[in-house]
Amino acid sequence: MALSLGASKTGKAPASQGIAHRLDIQCARGCPADTETPVRPAAIPPPDLRDRHHLDAITLRIATCADLEEALPSVLRELLDMLNGCPESGTAHSATGELCVVHRAPGQATNTVISPAGIALSAAARQRLQEVVRDIGRDPGARQQASGIAGTPGGVLIALTDAADRGETGRGATGDDWLWLGEPAAPAPSRETPLAHAVIDALSRGLALQQQQARHAEDRQAAVAQALKNERRQLAAELHDTLAQELSYLQMQSARLTRAAHHAPQEVQALAEEVHTQARRTFRQTRELINGAHATWGDAPLACVLEALIEEFETRSSMVFELDNRIQSLHLPDAQSLQVMFIAREAMTNSVRHARATHLRLQLLYQSSGPQPAARVLLTIEDNGCGFDPAEIPAAHFGLGIMQDRARHLGAEFAITQPRQGGTRVTLSWERRDT
């Protein structure tokens, strides 16, 4: 496979004269692959009006698609049919053997080869294209010749992304897209470069707009997430300055009431103790809400969140805590990590306060069924305490209901069971969405 690799002087695509002329160079017989042929300026007539309308519609489809790798194959098939000529139209366009886009989304380190629907490049050809694009990405203005796989026609590789966007290393904040137009195996009588030029322009504009829309969507999501975080922190500050202060005072006064009622009738003692218990519990829950509103883990994996939670409980309890982490790296957004942390904290709090347990184990692993790849994440919290029947929990104790609500918010499955050996097991399972 002989590839002619090129970008315009500025790195923009299409290079209106250089690229179109190279398409003719590749078809010229007797022209060595490594010969640099001078570019002859020529007037390029516009493509057929119907083709222009079709290409504008294709540009819009690319620009507005949600998933480029899902939408682009059918678009590329239409473009390939246009270049090879539609039988219904009776017009002969420039013949092209193969066509594909080598795509790298913003933030990704590897390129993906996207072929037209119904056409698949060989694994060797795809790998070769990825290697060449990776190499040329380091020097956006480079022109080079590469030889490759026997039995595959040659072609031209064209930059669809501005060199300034790719950056010096080819790993800029934006994506990186290249179009490969392969020669047909049999000689073509002619090539109509104006249509090829228009196809390249439609692809270039569509991909640039799609990347722009994707960046704007990410910016909006980040802005919403930051606004929610700021709102949580503002609410936490208000809770700290108002409700938490009042509850702290109420907790101290209820403790005094309990001591003062020491010689009172049994009914009054029980009532005072209940008031003090509820005051302490409400104050603790308010403090947890305030701490949770300020919690942020950035790019830390979920295992680090659980480790921090264990360290917190180790300072408050004599129980032995164990973390069995079987996932190397699982990153969740702050909002999801916060929900998982609250569920785990409530389960651990119940074990410390009510289970009379001496050991608590957290296990994090991928859950799979049979030979299929792991599709879910499973978090298990299990103690060796006395256990309990969820059906017998009084309505006033709403911790279990809150955990269930948080699990529904996560789209997770939540369950409380009693192992045969005793104790309590809390399981939280959700769909694996990490990369």
Tab-separated table of C-alpha atoms in Angstrom:
chain	number	residue	atom	x	y	z
A	1	MET	CA	0.000	0.000	0.000
A	2	ALA	CA	1.455	3.331	-1.032
A	3	LEU	CA	0.182	6.230	1.001
A	4	SER	CA	0.707	9.813	-0.029
A	5	LEU	CA	0.635	11.778	3.206
A	6	GLY	CA	0.040	15.473	3.102
A	7	ALA	CA	-1.381	18.546	4.729
A	8	SER	CA	-1.639	22.065	3.467
A	9	LYS	CA	0.909	24.720	4.358
A	10	THR	CA	-1.329	25.959	7.141
A	11	GLY	CA	-2.524	22.533	8.159
A	12	LYS	CA	-6.122	23.362	7.244
A	13	ALA	CA	-8.230	20.966	5.242
A	14	PRO	CA	-9.003	20.831	2.470
A	15	ALA	CA	-5.908	22.126	0.711
A	16	SER	CA	-7.857	23.230	-2.326
A	17	GLN	CA	-5.155	22.777	-4.925
A	18	GLY	CA	-2.581	20.451	-3.379
A	19	ILE	CA	-5.000	17.722	-2.248
A	20	ALA	CA	-7.106	17.660	-5.393
A	21	HIS	CA	-3.991	17.466	-7.532
A	22	ARG	CA	-2.561	14.618	-5.466
A	23	LEU	CA	-5.673	12.594	-6.240
A	24	ASP	CA	-4.700	12.843	-9.903
A	25	ILE	CA	-1.045	12.163	-9.128
A	26	GLN	CA	-1.920	8.843	-7.516
A	27	CYS	CA	-3.745	7.747	-10.687
A	28	ALA	CA	-0.999	8.793	-13.058
A	29	ARG	CA	0.805	5.725	-14.353
A	30	GLY	CA	4.565	5.716	-14.416
A	31	CYS	CA	4.924	8.323	-11.701
A	32	PRO	CA	7.217	7.042	-8.907
A	33	ALA	CA	5.686	7.048	-5.422
A	34	ASP	CA	8.427	9.198	-3.948
A	35	THR	CA	8.454	11.836	-6.711
A	36	GLU	CA	7.273	15.267	-5.660
A	37	THR	CA	5.229	16.566	-8.587
A	38	PRO	CA	4.769	20.322	-8.827
A	39	VAL	CA	1.260	21.531	-8.072
A	40	ARG	CA	-0.333	23.080	-11.134
A	41	PRO	CA	-2.836	25.808	-10.265
A	42	ALA	CA	-6.122	25.119	-11.984
A	43	ALA	CA	-9.610	26.491	-11.949
A	44	ILE	CA	-11.849	24.085	-10.024
A	45	PRO	CA	-15.466	24.226	-11.151
A	46	PRO	CA	-18.108	23.823	-8.465
A	47	PRO	CA	-19.779	20.414	-8.062
A	48	ASP	CA	-23.282	19.650	-9.214
A	49	LEU	CA	-25.982	21.620	-7.355
A	50	ARG	CA	-27.665	18.439	-6.161
A	51	ASP	CA	-24.352	17.163	-4.809
A	52	ARG	CA	-23.789	20.436	-2.976
A	53	HIS	CA	-27.191	20.217	-1.254
A	54	HIS	CA	-26.480	16.594	-0.341
A	55	LEU	CA	-23.091	17.488	1.094
A	56	ASP	CA	-24.548	20.363	3.114
A	57	ALA	CA	-27.045	17.936	4.621
A	58	ILE	CA	-24.232	15.505	5.403
A	59	THR	CA	-22.235	18.263	7.112
A	60	LEU	CA	-25.258	19.024	9.284
A	61	ARG	CA	-25.721	15.340	10.161
A	62	ILE	CA	-22.105	15.036	11.263
A	63	ALA	CA	-22.201	18.288	13.227
A	64	THR	CA	-25.331	17.346	15.188
A	65	CYS	CA	-24.696	13.646	15.832
A	66	ALA	CA	-24.373	12.540	19.448
A	67	ASP	CA	-22.045	9.599	18.780
A	68	LEU	CA	-19.599	10.096	15.918
A	69	GLU	CA	-18.454	6.480	15.761
A	70	GLU	CA	-22.069	5.357	15.437
A	71	ALA	CA	-23.214	7.945	12.875
A	72	LEU	CA	-20.121	8.316	10.672
A	73	PRO	CA	-20.091	4.862	8.961
A	74	SER	CA	-23.395	5.485	7.153
A	75	VAL	CA	-22.257	9.000	6.190
A	76	LEU	CA	-18.976	7.680	4.798
A	77	ARG	CA	-20.878	5.103	2.760
A	78	GLU	CA	-22.920	7.866	1.149
A	79	LEU	CA	-19.778	9.850	0.375
A	80	LEU	CA	-18.074	6.816	-1.116
A	81	ASP	CA	-21.096	6.156	-3.323
A	82	MET	CA	-20.988	9.785	-4.469
A	83	LEU	CA	-17.305	9.570	-5.358
A	84	ASN	CA	-17.759	6.303	-7.222
A	85	GLY	CA	-20.848	7.551	-9.057
A	86	CYS	CA	-24.476	6.670	-8.372
A	87	PRO	CA	-25.923	4.194	-10.917
A	88	GLU	CA	-29.254	6.042	-10.891
A	89	SER	CA	-27.728	9.352	-11.886
A	90	GLY	CA	-25.826	8.021	-14.861
A	91	THR	CA	-22.888	10.291	-14.049
A	92	ALA	CA	-19.352	9.061	-13.587
A	93	HIS	CA	-17.552	10.590	-10.638
A	94	SER	CA	-13.994	10.014	-9.519
A	95	ALA	CA	-13.428	6.348	-8.703
A	96	THR	CA	-12.267	5.566	-5.170
A	97	GLY	CA	-11.458	2.103	-3.936
A	98	GLU	CA	-11.666	2.674	-0.180
A	99	LEU	CA	-12.453	5.521	2.164
A	100	CYS	CA	-12.209	5.908	5.918
A	101	VAL	CA	-11.672	8.480	8.659
A	102	VAL	CA	-8.933	8.106	11.268
A	103	HIS	CA	-10.509	9.809	14.263
A	104	ARG	CA	-9.257	10.792	17.690
A	105	ALA	CA	-11.759	12.403	20.052
A	106	PRO	CA	-10.682	15.240	22.358
A	107	GLY	CA	-8.794	13.925	25.363
A	108	GLN	CA	-8.158	10.490	23.852
A	109	ALA	CA	-4.658	9.141	23.261
A	110	THR	CA	-5.423	6.660	20.459
A	111	ASN	CA	-6.964	6.942	17.013
A	112	THR	CA	-9.969	4.988	15.761
A	113	VAL	CA	-10.379	3.956	12.126
A	114	ILE	CA	-14.008	4.463	11.049
A	115	SER	CA	-14.961	2.749	7.783
A	116	PRO	CA	-18.085	3.115	5.633
A	117	ALA	CA	-21.046	0.925	6.562
A	118	GLY	CA	-20.748	-2.501	4.987
A	119	ILE	CA	-17.033	-2.097	4.223
A	120	ALA	CA	-14.293	-3.182	6.595
A	121	LEU	CA	-10.592	-2.537	6.172
A	122	SER	CA	-8.259	-5.355	7.054
A	123	ALA	CA	-6.777	-5.327	10.544
A	124	ALA	CA	-3.315	-4.777	9.056
A	125	ALA	CA	-4.483	-1.770	7.018
A	126	ARG	CA	-6.232	-0.230	10.035
A	127	GLN	CA	-3.156	-0.669	12.189
A	128	ARG	CA	-0.937	0.838	9.504
A	129	LEU	CA	-3.175	3.881	9.150
A	130	GLN	CA	-3.180	4.392	12.935
A	131	GLU	CA	0.605	4.175	13.030
A	132	VAL	CA	1.063	6.637	10.163
A	133	VAL	CA	-1.400	9.150	11.623
A	134	ARG	CA	0.281	8.870	15.018
A	135	ASP	CA	3.657	9.594	13.425
A	136	ILE	CA	2.508	12.438	11.207
A	137	GLY	CA	0.583	13.977	14.118
A	138	ARG	CA	3.897	14.918	15.686
A	139	ASP	CA	4.648	17.129	12.681
A	140	PRO	CA	1.373	18.501	11.264
A	141	GLY	CA	3.066	20.047	8.232
A	142	ALA	CA	4.963	16.909	7.210
A	143	ARG	CA	4.750	15.263	3.810
A	144	GLN	CA	6.068	11.743	3.519
A	145	GLN	CA	5.678	8.508	1.584
A	146	ALA	CA	5.028	5.201	3.306
A	147	SER	CA	4.830	1.720	1.906
A	148	GLY	CA	2.778	-0.908	3.563
A	149	ILE	CA	0.586	-3.916	3.043
A	150	ALA	CA	0.745	-5.917	-0.153
A	151	GLY	CA	-2.517	-6.398	-2.003
A	152	THR	CA	-4.051	-3.119	-0.823
A	153	PRO	CA	-4.369	-0.202	-3.269
A	154	GLY	CA	-2.518	3.012	-2.576
A	155	GLY	CA	-4.198	6.228	-1.592
A	156	VAL	CA	-3.924	9.698	-0.180
A	157	LEU	CA	-4.138	10.651	3.500
A	158	ILE	CA	-5.520	14.147	4.122
A	159	ALA	CA	-5.578	16.190	7.327
A	160	LEU	CA	-9.112	17.254	8.268
A	161	THR	CA	-8.051	19.127	11.425
A	162	ASP	CA	-6.224	22.416	11.597
A	163	ALA	CA	-2.570	21.918	12.547
A	164	ALA	CA	-2.874	24.600	15.237
A	165	ASP	CA	-5.656	22.579	16.899
A	166	ARG	CA	-3.624	19.379	16.878
A	167	GLY	CA	-0.672	21.104	18.532
A	168	GLU	CA	2.996	20.292	18.141
A	169	THR	CA	2.612	16.790	19.550
A	170	GLY	CA	-0.646	15.981	17.815
A	171	ARG	CA	-2.363	15.654	21.189
A	172	GLY	CA	-4.167	18.982	21.497
A	173	ALA	CA	-7.320	19.742	23.444
A	174	THR	CA	-9.367	19.242	20.295
A	175	GLY	CA	-9.642	16.029	18.324
A	176	ASP	CA	-7.601	14.953	15.345
A	177	ASP	CA	-9.168	13.661	12.121
A	178	TRP	CA	-7.655	12.375	8.892
A	179	LEU	CA	-9.349	11.187	5.713
A	180	TRP	CA	-7.889	8.326	3.715
A	181	LEU	CA	-8.974	8.008	0.076
A	182	GLY	CA	-7.807	4.737	-1.436
A	183	GLU	CA	-7.209	4.082	-5.124
A	184	PRO	CA	-9.356	1.510	-6.935
A	185	ALA	CA	-7.682	-1.797	-7.755
A	186	ALA	CA	-8.451	-1.302	-11.468
A	187	PRO	CA	-7.365	1.806	-13.397
A	188	ALA	CA	-10.027	4.520	-13.462
A	189	PRO	CA	-10.650	6.415	-16.721
A	190	SER	CA	-10.806	9.759	-14.950
A	191	ARG	CA	-11.192	11.520	-11.631
A	192	GLU	CA	-13.370	14.507	-11.030
A	193	THR	CA	-11.468	16.424	-8.375
A	194	PRO	CA	-14.121	19.140	-7.721
A	195	LEU	CA	-16.446	16.585	-6.113
A	196	ALA	CA	-13.583	15.046	-4.130
A	197	HIS	CA	-12.668	18.542	-2.968
A	198	ALA	CA	-16.279	19.215	-1.906
A	199	VAL	CA	-16.469	15.878	-0.057
A	200	ILE	CA	-13.322	16.704	1.899
A	201	ASP	CA	-14.669	20.155	2.724
A	202	ALA	CA	-18.014	18.728	3.914
A	203	LEU	CA	-16.251	16.217	6.163
A	204	SER	CA	-13.854	18.821	7.525
A	205	ARG	CA	-16.598	21.312	8.378
A	206	GLY	CA	-18.880	18.658	9.853
A	207	LEU	CA	-16.191	17.176	12.107
A	208	ALA	CA	-15.035	20.621	13.254
A	209	LEU	CA	-18.601	21.613	14.148
A	210	GLN	CA	-19.218	18.278	15.887
A	211	GLN	CA	-16.120	18.767	18.041
A	212	GLN	CA	-17.216	22.311	18.812
A	213	GLN	CA	-20.664	21.102	19.886
A	214	ALA	CA	-19.093	18.350	22.016
A	215	ARG	CA	-16.801	20.872	23.738
A	216	HIS	CA	-19.735	23.199	24.393
A	217	ALA	CA	-21.739	20.308	25.869
A	218	GLU	CA	-18.823	19.398	28.144
A	219	ASP	CA	-18.454	23.033	29.188
A	220	ARG	CA	-22.165	23.217	30.010
A	221	GLN	CA	-22.012	20.019	32.051
A	222	ALA	CA	-18.952	21.290	33.910
A	223	ALA	CA	-20.668	24.615	34.573
A	224	VAL	CA	-23.787	22.873	35.912
A	225	ALA	CA	-21.672	20.580	38.111
A	226	GLN	CA	-19.744	23.550	39.479
A	227	ALA	CA	-22.966	25.474	40.126
A	228	LEU	CA	-24.407	22.513	42.042
A	229	LYS	CA	-21.184	22.189	44.028
A	230	ASN	CA	-21.249	25.889	44.882
A	231	GLU	CA	-24.907	25.621	45.898
A	232	ARG	CA	-24.149	22.659	48.173
A	233	ARG	CA	-21.308	24.531	49.811
A	234	GLN	CA	-23.423	27.631	50.328
A	235	LEU	CA	-26.170	25.516	51.884
A	236	ALA	CA	-23.587	23.776	54.081
A	237	ALA	CA	-22.320	27.149	55.274
A	238	GLU	CA	-25.854	28.240	56.126
A	239	LEU	CA	-26.510	24.973	57.972
A	240	HIS	CA	-23.287	25.418	59.936
A	241	ASP	CA	-24.065	28.993	60.931
A	242	THR	CA	-27.708	28.381	61.868
A	243	LEU	CA	-29.100	24.877	62.377
A	244	ALA	CA	-25.843	23.207	63.463
A	245	GLN	CA	-25.243	25.874	66.102
A	246	GLU	CA	-28.761	25.510	67.470
A	247	LEU	CA	-28.512	21.709	67.500
A	248	SER	CA	-25.182	21.870	69.314
A	249	TYR	CA	-26.809	23.993	72.017
A	250	LEU	CA	-29.797	21.629	72.142
A	251	GLN	CA	-27.474	18.639	72.550
A	252	MET	CA	-25.708	20.244	75.522
A	253	GLN	CA	-28.959	21.262	77.170
A	254	SER	CA	-30.518	17.835	76.685
A	255	ALA	CA	-27.459	16.308	78.378
A	256	ARG	CA	-28.050	18.629	81.347
A	257	LEU	CA	-31.702	17.616	81.350
A	258	THR	CA	-30.757	13.948	81.487
A	259	ARG	CA	-28.506	14.532	84.498
A	260	ALA	CA	-31.134	16.689	86.231
A	261	ALA	CA	-33.769	13.964	85.776
A	262	HIS	CA	-31.594	11.333	87.453
A	263	HIS	CA	-33.813	11.306	90.576
A	264	ALA	CA	-37.058	11.951	88.704
A	265	PRO	CA	-39.646	9.247	88.032
A	266	GLN	CA	-38.658	6.501	85.589
A	267	GLU	CA	-40.968	7.858	82.880
A	268	VAL	CA	-39.339	11.300	83.034
A	269	GLN	CA	-35.838	9.779	82.942
A	270	ALA	CA	-36.719	7.767	79.837
A	271	LEU	CA	-38.181	10.838	78.153
A	272	ALA	CA	-35.103	12.951	78.929
A	273	GLU	CA	-32.784	10.228	77.630
A	274	GLU	CA	-34.781	9.933	74.409
A	275	VAL	CA	-34.631	13.699	73.852
A	276	HIS	CA	-30.864	13.665	74.384
A	277	THR	CA	-30.408	10.706	72.004
A	278	GLN	CA	-32.448	12.365	69.258
A	279	ALA	CA	-30.567	15.656	69.720
A	280	ARG	CA	-27.200	13.911	69.380
A	281	ARG	CA	-28.375	11.958	66.323
A	282	THR	CA	-29.760	15.040	64.594
A	283	PHE	CA	-26.580	16.990	65.291
A	284	ARG	CA	-24.443	14.133	63.915
A	285	GLN	CA	-26.521	13.881	60.742
A	286	THR	CA	-26.307	17.622	60.210
A	287	ARG	CA	-22.526	17.509	60.584
A	288	GLU	CA	-22.372	14.668	58.040
A	289	LEU	CA	-24.428	16.709	55.582
A	290	ILE	CA	-22.073	19.652	56.020
A	291	ASN	CA	-18.985	17.466	55.558
A	292	GLY	CA	-20.526	15.765	52.534
A	293	ALA	CA	-21.333	19.086	50.889
A	294	HIS	CA	-17.648	20.032	51.098
A	295	ALA	CA	-16.395	16.605	49.998
A	296	THR	CA	-14.590	16.461	46.670
A	297	TRP	CA	-12.195	13.858	45.349
A	298	GLY	CA	-11.188	15.234	41.968
A	299	ASP	CA	-9.658	12.385	39.982
A	300	ALA	CA	-9.263	10.039	42.968
A	301	PRO	CA	-10.613	6.498	42.411
A	302	LEU	CA	-13.536	5.189	44.435
A	303	ALA	CA	-11.219	2.960	46.490
A	304	CYS	CA	-9.567	6.111	47.906
A	305	VAL	CA	-12.991	7.411	48.944
A	306	LEU	CA	-13.668	4.156	50.801
A	307	GLU	CA	-10.214	4.220	52.398
A	308	ALA	CA	-10.867	7.727	53.710
A	309	LEU	CA	-14.196	6.539	55.094
A	310	ILE	CA	-12.524	3.644	56.927
A	311	GLU	CA	-9.933	6.012	58.429
A	312	GLU	CA	-12.773	8.206	59.676
A	313	PHE	CA	-14.511	5.292	61.444
A	314	GLU	CA	-11.304	3.863	62.871
A	315	THR	CA	-10.923	7.004	64.964
A	316	ARG	CA	-14.444	6.567	66.397
A	317	SER	CA	-14.681	2.816	66.961
A	318	SER	CA	-12.658	-0.123	68.229
A	319	MET	CA	-13.947	-2.350	65.409
A	320	VAL	CA	-11.561	-3.853	62.860
A	321	PHE	CA	-12.199	-2.495	59.339
A	322	GLU	CA	-11.011	-4.207	56.152
A	323	LEU	CA	-11.084	-3.048	52.520
A	324	ASP	CA	-10.870	-5.743	49.829
A	325	ASN	CA	-10.365	-3.731	46.646
A	326	ARG	CA	-10.229	-5.822	43.474
A	327	ILE	CA	-10.510	-2.922	41.036
A	328	GLN	CA	-7.291	-1.210	40.026
A	329	SER	CA	-8.900	2.100	39.116
A	330	LEU	CA	-12.555	3.136	39.144
A	331	HIS	CA	-13.246	6.846	38.779
A	332	LEU	CA	-16.717	8.261	39.389
A	333	PRO	CA	-17.961	11.842	39.178
A	334	ASP	CA	-18.093	13.652	42.520
A	335	ALA	CA	-21.888	13.440	42.646
A	336	GLN	CA	-21.870	9.645	42.233
A	337	SER	CA	-18.961	9.137	44.627
A	338	LEU	CA	-20.851	11.219	47.183
A	339	GLN	CA	-23.941	8.984	46.924
A	340	VAL	CA	-21.862	5.803	47.253
A	341	MET	CA	-20.007	7.313	50.207
A	342	PHE	CA	-23.248	8.247	51.992
A	343	ILE	CA	-24.671	4.732	51.508
A	344	ALA	CA	-21.457	3.117	52.781
A	345	ARG	CA	-21.271	5.530	55.729
A	346	GLU	CA	-24.857	4.807	56.786
A	347	ALA	CA	-24.260	1.046	56.587
A	348	MET	CA	-21.038	1.354	58.607
A	349	THR	CA	-22.715	3.613	61.157
A	350	ASN	CA	-25.471	1.048	61.684
A	351	SER	CA	-22.855	-1.678	62.215
A	352	VAL	CA	-20.961	0.410	64.756
A	353	ARG	CA	-24.040	1.575	66.684
A	354	HIS	CA	-26.441	-1.368	66.562
A	355	ALA	CA	-24.800	-4.596	65.347
A	356	ARG	CA	-22.435	-5.211	68.283
A	357	ALA	CA	-19.916	-6.288	65.631
A	358	THR	CA	-16.142	-6.592	65.989
A	359	HIS	CA	-15.214	-6.778	62.299
A	360	LEU	CA	-16.501	-5.015	59.178
A	361	ARG	CA	-15.380	-5.758	55.616
A	362	LEU	CA	-15.855	-3.651	52.495
A	363	GLN	CA	-15.335	-5.376	49.146
A	364	LEU	CA	-15.199	-3.617	45.752
A	365	LEU	CA	-15.107	-5.708	42.575
A	366	TYR	CA	-16.428	-6.101	39.052
A	367	GLN	CA	-19.408	-8.416	38.750
A	368	SER	CA	-19.710	-10.677	35.703
A	369	SER	CA	-22.057	-13.443	34.638
A	370	GLY	CA	-20.428	-16.470	33.033
A	371	PRO	CA	-17.902	-15.862	30.259
A	372	GLN	CA	-19.224	-12.365	29.521
A	373	PRO	CA	-17.006	-9.367	30.406
A	374	ALA	CA	-17.679	-7.684	33.733
A	375	ALA	CA	-20.655	-5.374	33.281
A	376	ARG	CA	-21.402	-4.166	36.822
A	377	VAL	CA	-19.628	-2.809	39.893
A	378	LEU	CA	-20.399	-4.509	43.205
A	379	LEU	CA	-19.790	-2.927	46.628
A	380	THR	CA	-20.388	-5.206	49.615
A	381	ILE	CA	-20.375	-4.086	53.270
A	382	GLU	CA	-20.543	-7.023	55.694
A	383	ASP	CA	-20.180	-7.256	59.472
A	384	ASN	CA	-20.112	-10.128	61.975
A	385	GLY	CA	-22.711	-8.613	64.296
A	386	CYS	CA	-26.067	-9.785	65.579
A	387	GLY	CA	-27.953	-9.056	62.376
A	388	PHE	CA	-31.483	-7.676	62.075
A	389	ASP	CA	-34.726	-8.033	60.164
A	390	PRO	CA	-35.342	-4.963	57.926
A	391	ALA	CA	-39.093	-5.533	58.259
A	392	GLU	CA	-38.891	-4.868	62.007
A	393	ILE	CA	-37.222	-1.444	61.730
A	394	PRO	CA	-39.440	1.273	63.314
A	395	ALA	CA	-40.773	3.901	60.931
A	396	ALA	CA	-38.960	6.629	62.872
A	397	HIS	CA	-35.584	5.156	61.843
A	398	PHE	CA	-35.411	6.354	58.249
A	399	GLY	CA	-31.742	5.526	57.481
A	400	LEU	CA	-32.668	2.454	55.432
A	401	GLY	CA	-35.153	4.420	53.338
A	402	ILE	CA	-32.547	7.099	52.641
A	403	MET	CA	-30.043	4.469	51.474
A	404	GLN	CA	-32.658	3.020	49.120
A	405	ASP	CA	-33.444	6.484	47.732
A	406	ARG	CA	-29.762	7.171	47.131
A	407	ALA	CA	-29.388	3.824	45.345
A	408	ARG	CA	-32.323	4.671	43.058
A	409	HIS	CA	-30.708	8.032	42.317
A	410	LEU	CA	-27.567	6.158	41.247
A	411	GLY	CA	-29.558	3.687	39.142
A	412	ALA	CA	-28.140	0.964	41.383
A	413	GLU	CA	-29.520	-2.221	42.916
A	414	PHE	CA	-29.568	-2.195	46.726
A	415	ALA	CA	-30.142	-5.112	49.107
A	416	ILE	CA	-29.722	-6.047	52.787
A	417	THR	CA	-29.337	-9.750	53.580
A	418	GLN	CA	-28.217	-11.930	56.483
A	419	PRO	CA	-25.370	-14.349	55.677
A	420	ARG	CA	-25.579	-17.896	56.983
A	421	GLN	CA	-22.680	-17.297	59.355
A	422	GLY	CA	-24.556	-14.369	60.878
A	423	GLY	CA	-24.180	-10.614	60.717
A	424	THR	CA	-25.510	-8.227	58.081
A	425	ARG	CA	-24.553	-7.816	54.433
A	426	VAL	CA	-25.331	-4.654	52.449
A	427	THR	CA	-24.810	-4.847	48.670
A	428	LEU	CA	-24.809	-2.025	46.132
A	429	SER	CA	-24.517	-2.880	42.428
A	430	TRP	CA	-24.555	-0.522	39.446
A	431	GLU	CA	-23.759	-0.610	35.749
A	432	ARG	CA	-20.108	-0.274	34.870
A	433	ARG	CA	-19.534	2.990	33.002
A	434	ASP	CA	-15.804	3.581	33.544
A	435	THR	CA	-13.360	3.656	30.651
